[in-house]
């Protein structure tokens, strides 16, 4: 039996993220990038019934956990996970990807771009631009620096720790995320302050 992974941070932030999504998420098909354990996917599907969720992750162990959580929940608006890496050419191009719908109404990416090489963030925007039509939502959540408020000491310490663990990781400057989004064909919409010095960042496809 595949073990369901349990990430405490995912449990803590699920309700706060869902409150933002409830206000801004359009009805329809939603792709979740880097869905991790799968706990968010189940929570979102339970609380946002007008949406159908398609979780994905690059790590096989995460894909197995997502599948285990999904099978246990048995929700009609939650599809099986697919293995997806935003640095791969097939994602960044407009190629059809097995297991995903042709039409997406929103893409979510939670707590990924700081704990991955910057190429993963660049690839995220590139692939999202090819799969979302004008006005559709790309939603990011996590810690960011340079949000307009003084950088939280905890985020600065987290950034230093990430860079010690892997020099390609790090808490990203919000201005860098905006620049990558603009380059890919998105407009910055807004930020929403979140608990624990995190931020929701909303982009809309041009």
CSV table of C-alpha atoms in Angstrom, one decimal:
chain,number,residue,atom,x,y,z
A,1,UNK,CA,0.0,0.0,0.0
A,2,UNK,CA,1.4,3.4,-1.0
A,3,UNK,CA,1.9,5.7,2.0
A,4,UNK,CA,0.1,9.0,2.0
A,5,UNK,CA,2.6,11.7,2.7
A,6,UNK,CA,1.6,14.3,5.4
A,7,UNK,CA,3.2,17.8,5.1
A,8,UNK,CA,2.2,19.9,8.2
A,9,UNK,CA,2.6,23.2,6.3
A,10,UNK,CA,0.1,22.0,3.7
A,11,UNK,CA,-2.5,21.3,6.4
A,12,UNK,CA,-1.9,24.7,8.0
A,13,UNK,CA,-2.2,26.9,4.9
A,14,UNK,CA,-5.0,25.0,3.0
A,15,UNK,CA,-7.9,27.1,4.4
A,16,UNK,CA,-6.2,30.4,3.9
A,17,UNK,CA,-5.3,29.6,0.3
A,18,UNK,CA,-8.8,28.3,-0.4
A,19,UNK,CA,-10.3,31.5,0.8
A,20,UNK,CA,-8.3,33.4,-1.8
A,21,UNK,CA,-9.1,30.9,-4.5
A,22,UNK,CA,-12.8,31.1,-3.7
A,23,UNK,CA,-12.7,34.8,-4.5
A,24,UNK,CA,-10.5,34.7,-7.6
A,25,UNK,CA,-10.6,31.2,-9.2
A,26,UNK,CA,-12.8,30.9,-12.3
A,27,UNK,CA,-15.0,27.8,-12.6
A,28,UNK,CA,-13.5,25.1,-14.7
A,29,UNK,CA,-10.4,22.9,-15.1
A,30,UNK,CA,-7.5,23.7,-12.7
A,31,UNK,CA,-4.0,22.3,-13.0
A,32,UNK,CA,-2.0,22.2,-9.8
A,33,UNK,CA,1.8,22.3,-10.4
A,34,UNK,CA,4.0,20.7,-7.8
A,35,UNK,CA,1.1,19.3,-5.8
A,36,UNK,CA,3.4,17.7,-3.3
A,37,UNK,CA,1.7,15.3,-0.9
A,38,UNK,CA,-1.8,15.7,-2.5
A,39,UNK,CA,-3.4,17.2,0.6
A,40,UNK,CA,-4.1,20.5,-1.1
A,41,UNK,CA,-5.6,18.8,-4.1
A,42,UNK,CA,-8.1,17.0,-1.9
A,43,UNK,CA,-8.9,20.1,0.2
A,44,UNK,CA,-9.4,22.2,-2.9
A,45,UNK,CA,-11.6,19.7,-4.6
A,46,UNK,CA,-13.7,19.3,-1.4
A,47,UNK,CA,-14.2,23.1,-0.9
A,48,UNK,CA,-14.3,24.4,-4.5
A,49,UNK,CA,-17.0,22.1,-6.2
A,50,UNK,CA,-17.3,24.3,-9.3
A,51,UNK,CA,-13.8,23.3,-10.3
A,52,UNK,CA,-12.2,20.2,-11.5
A,53,UNK,CA,-8.6,19.6,-10.3
A,54,UNK,CA,-5.7,18.0,-12.1
A,55,UNK,CA,-2.8,17.6,-9.8
A,56,UNK,CA,0.8,17.1,-11.0
A,57,UNK,CA,4.3,16.8,-9.5
A,58,UNK,CA,7.8,15.9,-10.9
A,59,UNK,CA,8.6,13.5,-8.0
A,60,UNK,CA,7.4,9.9,-8.4
A,61,UNK,CA,6.9,9.5,-4.6
A,62,UNK,CA,4.8,12.6,-4.6
A,63,UNK,CA,2.7,11.4,-7.5
A,64,UNK,CA,2.1,8.2,-5.6
A,65,UNK,CA,1.0,10.1,-2.5
A,66,UNK,CA,-1.3,12.4,-4.5
A,67,UNK,CA,-2.9,9.3,-6.0
A,68,UNK,CA,-3.3,7.7,-2.5
A,69,UNK,CA,-5.0,10.8,-1.1
A,70,UNK,CA,-7.2,11.1,-4.1
A,71,UNK,CA,-8.3,7.5,-4.0
A,72,UNK,CA,-9.1,7.8,-0.3
A,73,UNK,CA,-11.2,10.9,-0.9
A,74,UNK,CA,-12.9,9.5,-4.0
A,75,UNK,CA,-14.0,13.0,-5.2
A,76,UNK,CA,-15.6,13.2,-8.7
A,77,UNK,CA,-13.9,16.6,-9.4
A,78,UNK,CA,-10.4,15.4,-8.6
A,79,UNK,CA,-8.5,13.5,-11.3
A,80,UNK,CA,-5.5,11.2,-10.9
A,81,UNK,CA,-2.1,12.9,-10.8
A,82,UNK,CA,0.4,13.1,-13.6
A,83,UNK,CA,4.2,13.4,-13.4
A,84,UNK,CA,5.1,16.8,-14.8
A,85,UNK,CA,8.3,18.8,-14.6
A,86,UNK,CA,8.1,22.5,-15.7
A,87,UNK,CA,11.7,22.4,-17.0
A,88,UNK,CA,10.8,19.8,-19.6
A,89,UNK,CA,10.3,20.9,-23.2
A,90,UNK,CA,7.0,19.1,-23.6
A,91,UNK,CA,5.5,21.2,-20.8
A,92,UNK,CA,7.0,24.5,-22.1
A,93,UNK,CA,5.8,23.9,-25.6
A,94,UNK,CA,2.1,23.7,-26.6
A,95,UNK,CA,2.3,19.9,-26.9
A,96,UNK,CA,-0.6,17.9,-25.6
A,97,UNK,CA,0.2,16.2,-22.3
A,98,UNK,CA,-1.3,12.8,-21.5
A,99,UNK,CA,-3.6,12.9,-18.5
A,100,UNK,CA,-4.3,16.6,-18.7
A,101,UNK,CA,-7.3,18.4,-20.4
A,102,UNK,CA,-6.8,20.4,-23.5
A,103,UNK,CA,-8.5,23.4,-21.9
A,104,UNK,CA,-7.4,24.9,-18.6
A,105,UNK,CA,-9.1,27.7,-16.8
A,106,UNK,CA,-6.4,28.2,-14.1
A,107,UNK,CA,-3.0,27.0,-12.9
A,108,UNK,CA,-1.9,26.9,-9.3
A,109,UNK,CA,1.7,26.6,-8.1
A,110,UNK,CA,2.1,26.5,-4.3
A,111,UNK,CA,5.5,26.6,-2.5
A,112,UNK,CA,7.5,25.5,-5.5
A,113,UNK,CA,9.7,28.3,-7.1
A,114,UNK,CA,11.8,28.9,-4.0
A,115,UNK,CA,12.7,25.2,-3.6
A,116,UNK,CA,13.6,24.6,-7.2
A,117,UNK,CA,16.1,26.0,-9.7
A,118,UNK,CA,15.1,29.2,-11.3
A,119,UNK,CA,14.7,27.3,-14.5
A,120,UNK,CA,11.6,25.6,-13.0
A,121,UNK,CA,10.0,29.1,-12.5
A,122,UNK,CA,10.9,30.2,-16.0
A,123,UNK,CA,9.4,26.9,-17.3
A,124,UNK,CA,6.3,27.3,-15.2
A,125,UNK,CA,5.5,30.7,-16.8
A,126,UNK,CA,6.4,29.5,-20.3
A,127,UNK,CA,4.2,26.4,-20.2
A,128,UNK,CA,1.3,28.2,-18.4
A,129,UNK,CA,1.4,30.9,-21.2
A,130,UNK,CA,0.8,28.1,-23.8
A,131,UNK,CA,-2.1,26.6,-21.9
A,132,UNK,CA,-4.1,29.5,-20.6
A,133,UNK,CA,-6.2,31.8,-22.7
A,134,UNK,CA,-6.5,35.6,-22.2
A,135,UNK,CA,-7.6,36.7,-18.7
A,136,UNK,CA,-7.1,33.2,-17.1
A,137,UNK,CA,-5.4,32.9,-13.8
A,138,UNK,CA,-1.9,31.8,-12.8
A,139,UNK,CA,-1.7,31.6,-9.0
A,140,UNK,CA,1.5,31.4,-7.0
A,141,UNK,CA,1.8,31.1,-3.3
A,142,UNK,CA,4.8,31.1,-1.0
A,143,UNK,CA,7.4,33.4,0.6
A,144,UNK,CA,8.7,36.3,-1.5
A,145,UNK,CA,11.1,39.1,-0.9
A,146,UNK,CA,10.5,42.7,-2.0
A,147,UNK,CA,6.8,42.7,-1.6
A,148,UNK,CA,6.6,46.3,-0.6
A,149,UNK,CA,6.7,45.5,3.1
A,150,UNK,CA,9.9,45.1,5.1
A,151,UNK,CA,11.3,41.6,4.5
A,152,UNK,CA,10.5,39.3,7.4
A,153,UNK,CA,13.5,38.0,9.3
A,154,UNK,CA,12.1,34.5,9.0
A,155,UNK,CA,12.0,34.8,5.2
A,156,UNK,CA,15.6,36.1,5.1
A,157,UNK,CA,16.7,33.2,7.3
A,158,UNK,CA,14.8,30.8,5.2
A,159,UNK,CA,16.4,32.2,2.0
A,160,UNK,CA,19.9,31.7,3.6
A,161,UNK,CA,19.0,28.2,4.6
A,162,UNK,CA,17.7,27.3,1.2
A,163,UNK,CA,20.9,28.6,-0.5
A,164,UNK,CA,23.0,26.6,1.9
A,165,UNK,CA,21.2,23.5,1.0
A,166,UNK,CA,21.2,24.1,-2.8
A,167,UNK,CA,22.8,27.2,-4.4
A,168,UNK,CA,20.1,27.2,-7.1
A,169,UNK,CA,17.3,27.6,-4.5
A,170,UNK,CA,16.2,30.7,-2.7
A,171,UNK,CA,13.2,32.9,-1.8
A,172,UNK,CA,12.6,34.8,-4.9
A,173,UNK,CA,12.3,38.6,-5.3
A,174,UNK,CA,8.7,39.5,-6.3
A,175,UNK,CA,10.1,41.8,-9.0
A,176,UNK,CA,11.9,38.8,-10.5
A,177,UNK,CA,8.7,36.8,-10.6
A,178,UNK,CA,6.9,39.7,-12.2
A,179,UNK,CA,9.6,40.0,-14.9
A,180,UNK,CA,9.4,36.3,-15.7
A,181,UNK,CA,5.7,36.6,-16.0
A,182,UNK,CA,5.8,39.6,-18.2
A,183,UNK,CA,8.4,37.9,-20.5
A,184,UNK,CA,6.1,34.9,-20.8
A,185,UNK,CA,2.9,37.0,-21.6
A,186,UNK,CA,1.2,37.6,-18.2
A,187,UNK,CA,0.1,40.7,-16.5
A,188,UNK,CA,0.6,41.1,-12.8
A,189,UNK,CA,-2.8,41.3,-11.1
A,190,UNK,CA,-2.3,41.6,-7.4
A,191,UNK,CA,-0.7,40.2,-4.2
A,192,UNK,CA,-2.7,39.1,-1.2
A,193,UNK,CA,-0.9,38.9,2.2
A,194,UNK,CA,-1.1,35.5,3.8
A,195,UNK,CA,-0.3,34.0,7.2
A,196,UNK,CA,3.3,33.2,8.2
A,197,UNK,CA,4.9,35.9,5.9
A,198,UNK,CA,3.7,34.2,2.7
A,199,UNK,CA,2.0,35.9,-0.2
A,200,UNK,CA,-0.5,34.9,-2.9
A,201,UNK,CA,0.5,36.3,-6.2
A,202,UNK,CA,-2.0,36.5,-9.0
A,203,UNK,CA,-1.2,36.8,-12.7
A,204,UNK,CA,-3.5,37.0,-15.7
A,205,UNK,CA,-2.7,35.8,-19.2
A,206,UNK,CA,-2.5,38.7,-21.7
